[in-house]
């Protein structure tokens, strides 16, 4: 018996796309509004029109003002320094730790791994006060180092990499030992490259999280010159430009742009990394 | 003469109550091809990893070419290993895979660093000698055209050759191979058997070859070590294992179709009886126990001579194997199939049909006697024509 496709069959993909479109619209609306506001004139800002072309293009003025009033580029540079600093140390620590947990037999390995999993459940806020007091004690407040320190050890990275490394074939590692690789060479030259999707997925997570982090920089930094983007924006609002929404949104657009661009470039790796760790 | 490989009292257990290796002793001559055979899980791979230094034994010693290596790192032992999965480095080309052992041993740690290494003095020269060595080995194994490919772009047989090349390039005195042919199809396996034997003759190194395929072991080895549950049951030439098995389980493991076993008893005078009747002319010094009498399928005949042990049996099944036949016959009153190998010529003019009655016979001289502990028993044989009647 032949089965005829139901007349609704063609609608299902349409329907799912419709749902996705509505969802996307909700998520993208604030961004759209932000960009729109950044090119509108002050008189037009409070009009509730979605029409993308402003009556009067005010972009030059808004962006000029944003760059003139606060050191936007400085904020971005701070963001880059902090994010990269955190990411590099995170990888330097987490990759060997995960390799040891996945492949090296040593006493207490299971206990250590249990601690890693347990540490996943400790929110950063719990540690904020002791960390702050420690940094204050050593006169390290208002430094890049203070902004990076709490994130150097990422148990999430250790956990994620350990799960990925676990599936690396033991016989290749044994062959490498016979060939004379040192353990560190096995870790960095054989095992880590094979886990590149997971590592890049983690890198995106880490960069996004710390580029957007306001909580910790606000606690340890009060100097405008050291502020990363979100804290810079906060200084911006508090300062003279507090009511100049056009300039404020122009600043916000500039500070968000790098992440959006980076995500568009790394999209494929990002998705691959997440689905892969899901399967294994 | 120094030994190529000497193992003394190796013990290993991963869980205390469950030893994997129990007091392994083995002396392998330099240049010998030795197979380790045994059923799955008997500890062959573990033993090989201990020889390679990839695993530490709980007790015992390992010496290679007369040099004690028990506590040396794997790379300091001057051995090469071919793994069952070949274990090629997936992101490197074939050429880089083969070159790696040489790069690792000839270039200093700093000279191997990705960028800095290029500055190391003398690196260019070392690299060019390495490249020449790689090409030489590639020519020997006829994989020169593959040098630029990645392992994922190779067939199973080609990967196997690359793994061999990577082992050969460092010219080790000891080759360890863990079931290197088990991932190949039957035809290629037979072909590679010949190639490995040739390779062994050419390089003259000591080979320790793990397999659970007794045909591989019988055809390739100078000597075979048969393992079971972490111990070596017998170590000897293929013909010794076949014609004088030291243990019932060795007898059962070696040979296809496998050996026939009949329950036997030994009385206080040392007379052996099989299936309730004395076996003509077989006497042993160890008395009073249950035993087993084992007879190879080709030692069982369809015509009885006067001194033979004779059964009446029913033919149950005939298998054609080209030039020979395997017959399966059920002795009267016993729930057991006796395997008999007869040549096609012997059956000419004597058509057999399933279900027909047969007389099967073997002489005491062709039978192996094993005691209740499965150990081979010494027997004295004398010609005394006693006929064992069928029941
Ligand atoms: N790392 C390990 N941890 C715990 N037990 C192990 C480990 N390696 C091997 N074993 C156990 O040791 C025993 C022998 O294993 P081994 O791999 O040496 O067997 P094998 O003779 O090579 O078998 P096969 O023919 O299937 O390869 C097995 O029971 C196995 O479960
Ligand atoms: Mg094995």
PDB file of N, CA, C and O in Angstrom, chain A residues 105 168-182 184-185 189-191 193-194, chain B residues 49 52 54 74-75 79 81 83-85 87-92 100-101 104 109 112 166 170:
ATOM      1  N   UNK A 105      47.757   6.659  35.778  1.00  0.00           N
ATOM      2  CA  UNK A 105      47.344   6.049  37.038  1.00  0.00           C
ATOM      3  C   UNK A 105      48.139   6.654  38.194  1.00  0.00           C
ATOM      4  O   UNK A 105      49.356   6.695  38.150  1.00  0.00           O
ATOM      5  N   UNK A 168      40.736   9.009  24.070  1.00  0.00           N
ATOM      6  CA  UNK A 168      41.916   8.915  23.210  1.00  0.00           C
ATOM      7  C   UNK A 168      42.504   7.502  23.345  1.00  0.00           C
ATOM      8  O   UNK A 168      42.628   6.981  24.454  1.00  0.00           O
ATOM      9  N   UNK A 169      42.860   6.836  22.219  1.00  0.00           N
ATOM     10  CA  UNK A 169      43.295   5.436  22.293  1.00  0.00           C
ATOM     11  C   UNK A 169      44.555   5.245  23.147  1.00  0.00           C
ATOM     12  O   UNK A 169      45.563   5.910  22.940  1.00  0.00           O
ATOM     13  N   UNK A 170      44.482   4.317  24.102  1.00  0.00           N
ATOM     14  CA  UNK A 170      45.624   4.043  24.982  1.00  0.00           C
ATOM     15  C   UNK A 170      46.836   3.556  24.211  1.00  0.00           C
ATOM     16  O   UNK A 170      47.975   3.858  24.564  1.00  0.00           O
ATOM     17  N   UNK A 171      46.590   2.782  23.156  1.00  0.00           N
ATOM     18  CA  UNK A 171      47.735   2.191  22.449  1.00  0.00           C
ATOM     19  C   UNK A 171      48.593   3.264  21.787  1.00  0.00           C
ATOM     20  O   UNK A 171      49.805   3.103  21.677  1.00  0.00           O
ATOM     21  N   UNK A 172      47.983   4.355  21.343  1.00  0.00           N
ATOM     22  CA  UNK A 172      48.784   5.427  20.742  1.00  0.00           C
ATOM     23  C   UNK A 172      49.662   6.063  21.810  1.00  0.00           C
ATOM     24  O   UNK A 172      50.840   6.361  21.572  1.00  0.00           O
ATOM     25  N   UNK A 173      49.108   6.220  23.000  1.00  0.00           N
ATOM     26  CA  UNK A 173      49.912   6.793  24.085  1.00  0.00           C
ATOM     27  C   UNK A 173      51.067   5.864  24.431  1.00  0.00           C
ATOM     28  O   UNK A 173      52.202   6.295  24.640  1.00  0.00           O
ATOM     29  N   UNK A 174      50.781   4.549  24.439  1.00  0.00           N
ATOM     30  CA  UNK A 174      51.849   3.597  24.738  1.00  0.00           C
ATOM     31  C   UNK A 174      52.914   3.624  23.647  1.00  0.00           C
ATOM     32  O   UNK A 174      54.117   3.589  23.934  1.00  0.00           O
ATOM     33  N   UNK A 175      52.472   3.704  22.392  1.00  0.00           N
ATOM     34  CA  UNK A 175      53.438   3.784  21.297  1.00  0.00           C
ATOM     35  C   UNK A 175      54.297   5.031  21.457  1.00  0.00           C
ATOM     36  O   UNK A 175      55.517   5.001  21.233  1.00  0.00           O
ATOM     37  N   UNK A 176      53.679   6.130  21.861  1.00  0.00           N
ATOM     38  CA  UNK A 176      54.420   7.380  22.028  1.00  0.00           C
ATOM     39  C   UNK A 176      55.449   7.244  23.146  1.00  0.00           C
ATOM     40  O   UNK A 176      56.582   7.720  23.029  1.00  0.00           O
ATOM     41  N   UNK A 177      55.081   6.566  24.226  1.00  0.00           N
ATOM     42  CA  UNK A 177      56.042   6.374  25.325  1.00  0.00           C
ATOM     43  C   UNK A 177      57.233   5.560  24.835  1.00  0.00           C
ATOM     44  O   UNK A 177      58.385   5.858  25.164  1.00  0.00           O
ATOM     45  N   UNK A 178      56.954   4.513  24.029  1.00  0.00           N
ATOM     46  CA  UNK A 178      58.047   3.705  23.492  1.00  0.00           C
ATOM     47  C   UNK A 178      58.925   4.539  22.564  1.00  0.00           C
ATOM     48  O   UNK A 178      60.137   4.365  22.517  1.00  0.00           O
ATOM     49  N   UNK A 179      58.313   5.437  21.812  1.00  0.00           N
ATOM     50  CA  UNK A 179      59.069   6.251  20.874  1.00  0.00           C
ATOM     51  C   UNK A 179      59.882   7.321  21.577  1.00  0.00           C
ATOM     52  O   UNK A 179      60.718   7.958  20.944  1.00  0.00           O
ATOM     53  N   UNK A 180      59.618   7.535  22.860  1.00  0.00           N
ATOM     54  CA  UNK A 180      60.430   8.489  23.601  1.00  0.00           C
ATOM     55  C   UNK A 180      59.781   9.838  23.835  1.00  0.00           C
ATOM     56  O   UNK A 180      60.451  10.775  24.245  1.00  0.00           O
ATOM     57  N   UNK A 181      58.491   9.963  23.577  1.00  0.00           N
ATOM     58  CA  UNK A 181      57.799  11.199  23.940  1.00  0.00           C
ATOM     59  C   UNK A 181      57.818  11.331  25.465  1.00  0.00           C
ATOM     60  O   UNK A 181      57.656  10.344  26.183  1.00  0.00           O
ATOM     61  N   UNK A 182      57.986  12.560  25.967  1.00  0.00           N
ATOM     62  CA  UNK A 182      57.772  12.775  27.398  1.00  0.00           C
ATOM     63  C   UNK A 182      56.270  12.903  27.623  1.00  0.00           C
ATOM     64  O   UNK A 182      55.512  13.121  26.688  1.00  0.00           O
ATOM     65  N   UNK A 184      54.609  15.265  28.921  1.00  0.00           N
ATOM     66  CA  UNK A 184      54.096  16.577  28.510  1.00  0.00           C
ATOM     67  C   UNK A 184      53.950  16.667  26.999  1.00  0.00           C
ATOM     68  O   UNK A 184      53.014  17.272  26.488  1.00  0.00           O
ATOM     69  N   UNK A 185      54.889  16.058  26.288  1.00  0.00           N
ATOM     70  CA  UNK A 185      54.771  16.058  24.826  1.00  0.00           C
ATOM     71  C   UNK A 185      53.558  15.245  24.382  1.00  0.00           C
ATOM     72  O   UNK A 185      52.853  15.622  23.445  1.00  0.00           O
ATOM     73  N   UNK A 189      51.208  17.459  22.352  1.00  0.00           N
ATOM     74  CA  UNK A 189      51.386  17.262  20.911  1.00  0.00           C
ATOM     75  C   UNK A 189      50.469  16.188  20.340  1.00  0.00           C
ATOM     76  O   UNK A 189      50.236  16.146  19.144  1.00  0.00           O
ATOM     77  N   UNK A 190      49.970  15.271  21.170  1.00  0.00           N
ATOM     78  CA  UNK A 190      49.095  14.221  20.639  1.00  0.00           C
ATOM     79  C   UNK A 190      47.662  14.357  21.138  1.00  0.00           C
ATOM     80  O   UNK A 190      46.727  14.424  20.352  1.00  0.00           O
ATOM     81  N   UNK A 191      47.500  14.399  22.451  1.00  0.00           N
ATOM     82  CA  UNK A 191      46.150  14.313  23.004  1.00  0.00           C
ATOM     83  C   UNK A 191      45.395  15.634  22.835  1.00  0.00           C
ATOM     84  O   UNK A 191      44.261  15.648  22.366  1.00  0.00           O
ATOM     85  N   UNK A 193      45.769  18.212  20.659  1.00  0.00           N
ATOM     86  CA  UNK A 193      45.292  18.539  19.302  1.00  0.00           C
ATOM     87  C   UNK A 193      44.089  17.705  18.878  1.00  0.00           C
ATOM     88  O   UNK A 193      43.238  18.180  18.124  1.00  0.00           O
ATOM     89  N   UNK A 194      44.010  16.476  19.380  1.00  0.00           N
ATOM     90  CA  UNK A 194      42.867  15.642  18.995  1.00  0.00           C
ATOM     91  C   UNK A 194      41.575  16.162  19.618  1.00  0.00           C
ATOM     92  O   UNK A 194      40.493  15.797  19.202  1.00  0.00           O
TER      93      UNK A 194
ATOM     94  N   UNK B  49      53.372  -5.855  27.599  1.00  0.00           N
ATOM     95  CA  UNK B  49      53.523  -4.480  28.088  1.00  0.00           C
ATOM     96  C   UNK B  49      54.569  -4.410  29.192  1.00  0.00           C
ATOM     97  O   UNK B  49      55.274  -3.408  29.321  1.00  0.00           O
ATOM     98  N   UNK B  52      57.876  -4.421  27.572  1.00  0.00           N
ATOM     99  CA  UNK B  52      58.133  -3.120  26.961  1.00  0.00           C
ATOM    100  C   UNK B  52      58.358  -2.026  27.990  1.00  0.00           C
ATOM    101  O   UNK B  52      58.841  -0.953  27.652  1.00  0.00           O
ATOM    102  N   UNK B  54      55.894  -0.665  29.660  1.00  0.00           N
ATOM    103  CA  UNK B  54      54.702   0.183  29.724  1.00  0.00           C
ATOM    104  C   UNK B  54      53.897  -0.106  30.976  1.00  0.00           C
ATOM    105  O   UNK B  54      53.021   0.650  31.354  1.00  0.00           O
ATOM    106  N   UNK B  74      60.442   2.726  29.082  1.00  0.00           N
ATOM    107  CA  UNK B  74      60.241   2.047  27.787  1.00  0.00           C
ATOM    108  C   UNK B  74      61.247   2.497  26.730  1.00  0.00           C
ATOM    109  O   UNK B  74      61.811   1.672  26.014  1.00  0.00           O
ATOM    110  N   UNK B  75      61.475   3.802  26.622  1.00  0.00           N
ATOM    111  CA  UNK B  75      62.299   4.282  25.508  1.00  0.00           C
ATOM    112  C   UNK B  75      63.756   3.880  25.681  1.00  0.00           C
ATOM    113  O   UNK B  75      64.508   3.858  24.713  1.00  0.00           O
ATOM    114  N   UNK B  79      63.614  -1.332  22.200  1.00  0.00           N
ATOM    115  CA  UNK B  79      62.703  -2.316  21.636  1.00  0.00           C
ATOM    116  C   UNK B  79      61.714  -1.580  20.748  1.00  0.00           C
ATOM    117  O   UNK B  79      61.615  -0.365  20.796  1.00  0.00           O
ATOM    118  N   UNK B  81      57.584  -1.991  19.190  1.00  0.00           N
ATOM    119  CA  UNK B  81      56.358  -2.743  19.412  1.00  0.00           C
ATOM    120  C   UNK B  81      55.356  -2.416  18.310  1.00  0.00           C
ATOM    121  O   UNK B  81      55.219  -1.265  17.921  1.00  0.00           O
ATOM    122  N   UNK B  83      51.390  -2.647  17.609  1.00  0.00           N
ATOM    123  CA  UNK B  83      50.173  -2.836  18.385  1.00  0.00           C
ATOM    124  C   UNK B  83      49.062  -3.420  17.517  1.00  0.00           C
ATOM    125  O   UNK B  83      49.071  -3.285  16.297  1.00  0.00           O
ATOM    126  N   UNK B  84      48.097  -4.020  18.198  1.00  0.00           N
ATOM    127  CA  UNK B  84      46.970  -4.621  17.491  1.00  0.00           C
ATOM    128  C   UNK B  84      46.205  -3.584  16.669  1.00  0.00           C
ATOM    129  O   UNK B  84      45.805  -3.830  15.543  1.00  0.00           O
ATOM    130  N   UNK B  85      46.046  -2.385  17.234  1.00  0.00           N
ATOM    131  CA  UNK B  85      45.323  -1.329  16.506  1.00  0.00           C
ATOM    132  C   UNK B  85      46.287  -0.493  15.663  1.00  0.00           C
ATOM    133  O   UNK B  85      45.900   0.521  15.127  1.00  0.00           O
ATOM    134  N   UNK B  87      48.164   1.768  16.251  1.00  0.00           N
ATOM    135  CA  UNK B  87      48.540   2.943  17.043  1.00  0.00           C
ATOM    136  C   UNK B  87      49.383   3.935  16.260  1.00  0.00           C
ATOM    137  O   UNK B  87      50.372   4.453  16.755  1.00  0.00           O
ATOM    138  N   UNK B  88      49.019   4.214  15.013  1.00  0.00           N
ATOM    139  CA  UNK B  88      49.705   5.261  14.261  1.00  0.00           C
ATOM    140  C   UNK B  88      49.232   6.617  14.773  1.00  0.00           C
ATOM    141  O   UNK B  88      48.105   6.743  15.232  1.00  0.00           O
ATOM    142  N   UNK B  89      50.113   7.625  14.671  1.00  0.00           N
ATOM    143  CA  UNK B  89      49.702   8.968  15.103  1.00  0.00           C
ATOM    144  C   UNK B  89      48.773   9.542  14.046  1.00  0.00           C
ATOM    145  O   UNK B  89      49.182   9.763  12.909  1.00  0.00           O
ATOM    146  N   UNK B  90      47.504   9.778  14.397  1.00  0.00           N
ATOM    147  CA  UNK B  90      46.505  10.064  13.371  1.00  0.00           C
ATOM    148  C   UNK B  90      46.731  11.371  12.622  1.00  0.00           C
ATOM    149  O   UNK B  90      46.366  11.478  11.456  1.00  0.00           O
ATOM    150  N   UNK B  91      47.351  12.372  13.265  1.00  0.00           N
ATOM    151  CA  UNK B  91      47.464  13.667  12.600  1.00  0.00           C
ATOM    152  C   UNK B  91      48.779  13.818  11.835  1.00  0.00           C
ATOM    153  O   UNK B  91      49.045  14.847  11.256  1.00  0.00           O
ATOM    154  N   UNK B  92      49.622  12.774  11.861  1.00  0.00           N
ATOM    155  CA  UNK B  92      50.902  12.868  11.151  1.00  0.00           C
ATOM    156  C   UNK B  92      50.835  12.076   9.847  1.00  0.00           C
ATOM    157  O   UNK B  92      50.109  11.095   9.740  1.00  0.00           O
ATOM    158  N   UNK B 100      59.201   9.425  13.469  1.00  0.00           N
ATOM    159  CA  UNK B 100      59.089   9.841  14.866  1.00  0.00           C
ATOM    160  C   UNK B 100      60.051   9.140  15.842  1.00  0.00           C
ATOM    161  O   UNK B 100      60.724   9.821  16.615  1.00  0.00           O
ATOM    162  N   UNK B 101      60.170   7.802  15.809  1.00  0.00           N
ATOM    163  CA  UNK B 101      61.080   7.182  16.777  1.00  0.00           C
ATOM    164  C   UNK B 101      62.511   7.699  16.642  1.00  0.00           C
ATOM    165  O   UNK B 101      63.204   7.875  17.647  1.00  0.00           O
ATOM    166  N   UNK B 104      62.741  11.318  17.939  1.00  0.00           N
ATOM    167  CA  UNK B 104      62.691  11.317  19.393  1.00  0.00           C
ATOM    168  C   UNK B 104      64.021  10.903  20.005  1.00  0.00           C
ATOM    169  O   UNK B 104      64.422  11.417  21.033  1.00  0.00           O
ATOM    170  N   UNK B 109      65.481  17.264  23.352  1.00  0.00           N
ATOM    171  CA  UNK B 109      64.154  17.787  23.689  1.00  0.00           C
ATOM    172  C   UNK B 109      63.913  19.187  23.134  1.00  0.00           C
ATOM    173  O   UNK B 109      62.878  19.475  22.550  1.00  0.00           O
ATOM    174  N   UNK B 112      63.244  19.580  19.460  1.00  0.00           N
ATOM    175  CA  UNK B 112      61.975  19.054  18.966  1.00  0.00           C
ATOM    176  C   UNK B 112      60.847  20.062  19.113  1.00  0.00           C
ATOM    177  O   UNK B 112      59.755  19.850  18.628  1.00  0.00           O
ATOM    178  N   UNK B 166      57.525   1.667  11.151  1.00  0.00           N
ATOM    179  CA  UNK B 166      57.866   2.500  12.304  1.00  0.00           C
ATOM    180  C   UNK B 166      58.641   1.687  13.336  1.00  0.00           C
ATOM    181  O   UNK B 166      59.522   2.205  14.026  1.00  0.00           O
ATOM    182  N   UNK B 170      64.032   1.950  13.739  1.00  0.00           N
ATOM    183  CA  UNK B 170      65.036   2.216  14.776  1.00  0.00           C
ATOM    184  C   UNK B 170      65.960   1.032  15.005  1.00  0.00           C
ATOM    185  O   UNK B 170      66.772   1.036  15.906  1.00  0.00           O
TER     186      UNK B 170
END
